[in-house]
Amino acid sequence: APKMPRLSAFLLLLAVQAASGFQSRIPTFGHTVLRTRSCFEPSYTVAKPTKSPFFRSLRAGGGPAAPTVPDHAVVSLLEDCKGWGLARFVMVNPAGSVLETAARMDLSMTGFNVPGKGQYLTIATDDKLFECHINLSKVETVSFSQEPAKVGGHTLHVMRIKGPDGPLLSIMLQYDTAKGAGNYFEGSVEAFDKVMKKYGPETKFS
């Protein structure tokens, strides 16, 4: 068999060495991946995750080692509301957004502290698909009202947890969507009326 000229073999060896030594960095959201290419088989080495502010949760700022229920009057009030059944939670961001979601009122409650910000109450479903954190040091009053809806005119049953700058969270009874607006689930309106009668139109917590 004819032999390959020495110059061609030398150039081929240089090309293989250059290809196997080529490395590039690929930035990802949470990791820096070091990629090594060769002419035979690529291999990947994953470096340690980089710190990203998007991975930080509110609880990362501090909290008890074991979940505890805060000794606060708002906790007792929410305990009284567990008989409401399905409710709608509304949070208005003054920057220009409104968040609405629904969950049953028999929520779990735990607390944690954030240094420099105070004690927070977490209300959540067991599967954590619904989770809300309330800064208890910001709660000043809780009010109850029965008022006509801006759209449709049906009666709304609303509890508003308010702070120094306005409502922190609004909670209202969720009507039965199968029956239409204003048709609430059996027993929910009576349960709301019972809590409103106990606490009155407005209760101060500071």
mmCIF file of N, CA and C in Angstrom, residues 59 101-104 106-108 123-132:
data_model
loop_
_atom_site.group_PDB
_atom_site.id
_atom_site.type_symbol
_atom_site.label_atom_id
_atom_site.label_comp_id
_atom_site.label_asym_id
_atom_site.label_seq_id
_atom_site.Cartn_x
_atom_site.Cartn_y
_atom_site.Cartn_z
ATOM 1 N N ARG A 59 -38.032 33.525 51.956
ATOM 2 C CA ARG A 59 -37.639 32.799 53.149
ATOM 3 C C ARG A 59 -36.137 32.650 53.285
ATOM 4 N N THR A 101 -56.164 34.681 42.406
ATOM 5 C CA THR A 101 -56.108 33.222 42.418
ATOM 6 C C THR A 101 -57.122 32.731 43.438
ATOM 7 N N ALA A 102 -57.403 31.437 43.429
ATOM 8 C CA ALA A 102 -58.420 30.875 44.312
ATOM 9 C C ALA A 102 -57.849 29.702 45.099
ATOM 10 N N ALA A 103 -58.311 29.565 46.335
ATOM 11 C CA ALA A 103 -57.914 28.449 47.194
ATOM 12 C C ALA A 103 -58.947 28.323 48.305
ATOM 13 N N ARG A 104 -59.017 27.154 48.885
ATOM 14 C CA ARG A 104 -59.892 26.970 50.026
ATOM 15 C C ARG A 104 -59.280 27.661 51.244
ATOM 16 N N ASP A 106 -59.191 26.697 54.312
ATOM 17 C CA ASP A 106 -58.590 25.845 55.343
ATOM 18 C C ASP A 106 -57.108 25.651 55.039
ATOM 19 N N LEU A 107 -56.372 26.746 55.081
ATOM 20 C CA LEU A 107 -54.959 26.782 54.717
ATOM 21 C C LEU A 107 -54.075 26.509 55.932
ATOM 22 N N SER A 108 -52.897 25.955 55.674
ATOM 23 C CA SER A 108 -51.914 25.810 56.742
ATOM 24 C C SER A 108 -51.277 27.162 57.005
ATOM 25 N N ILE A 123 -49.450 31.536 54.508
ATOM 26 C CA ILE A 123 -50.665 30.734 54.360
ATOM 27 C C ILE A 123 -50.527 29.956 53.058
ATOM 28 N N ALA A 124 -50.804 28.660 53.103
ATOM 29 C CA ALA A 124 -50.523 27.824 51.940
ATOM 30 C C ALA A 124 -51.404 26.585 51.932
ATOM 31 N N THR A 125 -51.628 26.061 50.729
ATOM 32 C CA THR A 125 -52.269 24.758 50.599
ATOM 33 C C THR A 125 -51.223 23.682 50.882
ATOM 34 N N ASP A 126 -51.675 22.468 51.126
ATOM 35 C CA ASP A 126 -50.749 21.386 51.466
ATOM 36 C C ASP A 126 -49.765 21.103 50.339
ATOM 37 N N ASP A 127 -50.209 21.263 49.086
ATOM 38 C CA ASP A 127 -49.323 20.976 47.951
ATOM 39 C C ASP A 127 -48.463 22.174 47.561
ATOM 40 N N LYS A 128 -48.610 23.305 48.269
ATOM 41 C CA LYS A 128 -47.834 24.520 48.032
ATOM 42 C C LYS A 128 -48.090 25.156 46.655
ATOM 43 N N LEU A 129 -49.131 24.721 45.955
ATOM 44 C CA LEU A 129 -49.464 25.379 44.689
ATOM 45 C C LEU A 129 -50.021 26.775 44.942
ATOM 46 N N PHE A 130 -50.569 26.965 46.141
ATOM 47 C CA PHE A 130 -50.945 28.307 46.577
ATOM 48 C C PHE A 130 -50.120 28.626 47.807
ATOM 49 N N GLU A 131 -49.465 29.771 47.802
ATOM 50 C CA GLU A 131 -48.645 30.188 48.933
ATOM 51 C C GLU A 131 -48.593 31.706 48.964
ATOM 52 N N CYS A 132 -48.846 32.268 50.132
ATOM 53 C CA CYS A 132 -48.858 33.724 50.280
ATOM 54 C C CYS A 132 -48.156 34.088 51.586
#
